[in-house]
């Protein structure tokens, strides 16, 4: 059905696919801005998003918080300066671990399901049926999912940061025997608005990536049940690569910009 | 007046030439039945007319926006109930909520499924899904309806009901219809013209009477369901 499948054997297919994804992203964004997306679908997607991901994001963040803090405290105990534990853990969790963990879990849990759902709709001609009924798939399918993802991913990222920090706190108390107030004090000290903005920017990008790739690849799916499986894997892999790539790019560009504007920011 | 004008349309999938220079016109109120062996390109032809696939060459003119389609595999939206599926077809037609509800119920009654209004497609049998697909396609009172095997999988009584209704739509409401079917009963009851598609071409075209009386070897083999003849379907060992 798709124009993409025609290019299936060309070496630069991924460039075409990226272009297509970007186009669909812009179209959906436009539809969101003019408010002409399926509202009911949006509410359903947003609530499903929360219910499906809250437990996994919580569990994974907690364990990463434990492992990260344990590792850092071992290093700091080696040099005899555990007072820096709180600040180090705080910066890592807020700026890096929280957004990436939430993003990856969302890509796996939601992105996979979203891609499979839309791919199934595609191979069973449900999307074609929508088109014949003059229902625009961007308004009807993509925009509600994109908006849900761009709202829920930041919320889940904040949740991941909290749970990860609680994991860190547990290690700080039990293993390093730090005063819990001191641990959290260093959080307050070191985490500012800029960190929150970095975390939320990353989350917003992650949310957009997951929904856009799942929807685009889903709609381009042909070839029956096997095609659905391939699309699901492909969406999850691409979304994860995208998440790590953008995570680095955002961290990197923040530091380059900050170096110029606000040298104190680069600790 | 022609509502559908298909001119010199060809379509291939990779190396497979499916439609080879096909031309076909359908007038307002006319009902054309397209038959042909499985895999010959009937669904592809309908999809091209509906604008879901592009032809490689040739032109398709559809002279109204109000077109709908009964899909071979029903294509009901899985996350929507039977009622909501029909509502989707009415959404862009400026009906009030009450009008919509009335129309949904009317169309479900027609196919005997009014009790299933809140069921999801997964909870229906294949034949029930097919009927909902039919109700969804006719609900918005379109001027063109493309039916892809509308009676396949239905019992003879339901088949007749659907066939009679397709007749009514083309005769009373002047709907231009293309019906793809493998059922001879559907040809008998609904067709004004029959076209036989084989190897990418329309190899025979005529009235249903001529179709059943024809000496054309393709048509004869098809009508009598013979294994031997010019149409090759497979090998009996
Ligand atoms: N998206 C596609 N990609 C590749 N090949 C396709 C595609 N759609 C259809 N085909 C091929 O085109 C040919 C015609 O398919 P089509 O579905 O139009 O047949 P049909 O006449 O409707 O058959 P049936 O009576 O079994 O429904 C088949 O050989 C099929 O393999
Ligand atoms: Mg078919």
PDB file of C-alpha atoms in Angstrom, chain A residues 15 18 20 36 48-49 65-66 75 102 112-113 116-117 130-131 145 198 216 232 234 244 246 259 261:
ATOM      1  CA  UNK A  15      16.644   8.199   4.928  1.00  0.00           C
ATOM      2  CA  UNK A  18      13.157   9.240   8.476  1.00  0.00           C
ATOM      3  CA  UNK A  20       8.400  10.176   6.106  1.00  0.00           C
ATOM      4  CA  UNK A  36      -8.701  18.925  15.208  1.00  0.00           C
ATOM      5  CA  UNK A  48      -3.703   3.492  28.791  1.00  0.00           C
ATOM      6  CA  UNK A  49      -0.247   5.036  28.658  1.00  0.00           C
ATOM      7  CA  UNK A  65      18.736   4.106  41.470  1.00  0.00           C
ATOM      8  CA  UNK A  66      20.029   1.349  43.745  1.00  0.00           C
ATOM      9  CA  UNK A  75      34.061   5.139  44.276  1.00  0.00           C
ATOM     10  CA  UNK A 102      11.491   6.293  31.282  1.00  0.00           C
ATOM     11  CA  UNK A 112       5.801  -1.772  20.724  1.00  0.00           C
ATOM     12  CA  UNK A 113       2.096  -2.057  21.473  1.00  0.00           C
ATOM     13  CA  UNK A 116       1.615  -3.563  16.609  1.00  0.00           C
ATOM     14  CA  UNK A 117      -1.851  -2.057  16.948  1.00  0.00           C
ATOM     15  CA  UNK A 130     -11.021   5.075   7.723  1.00  0.00           C
ATOM     16  CA  UNK A 131      -9.741   6.761   4.574  1.00  0.00           C
ATOM     17  CA  UNK A 145      -1.197   9.183  20.232  1.00  0.00           C
ATOM     18  CA  UNK A 198      16.864  19.421  30.433  1.00  0.00           C
ATOM     19  CA  UNK A 216       4.637   5.904  10.866  1.00  0.00           C
ATOM     20  CA  UNK A 232       6.952  -3.888  16.155  1.00  0.00           C
ATOM     21  CA  UNK A 234      11.709  -2.117  14.110  1.00  0.00           C
ATOM     22  CA  UNK A 244      20.047   7.464  23.222  1.00  0.00           C
ATOM     23  CA  UNK A 246      18.952  12.606  21.288  1.00  0.00           C
ATOM     24  CA  UNK A 259      29.589  27.306  28.459  1.00  0.00           C
ATOM     25  CA  UNK A 261      25.958  31.879  28.546  1.00  0.00           C
TER      26      UNK A 261
END
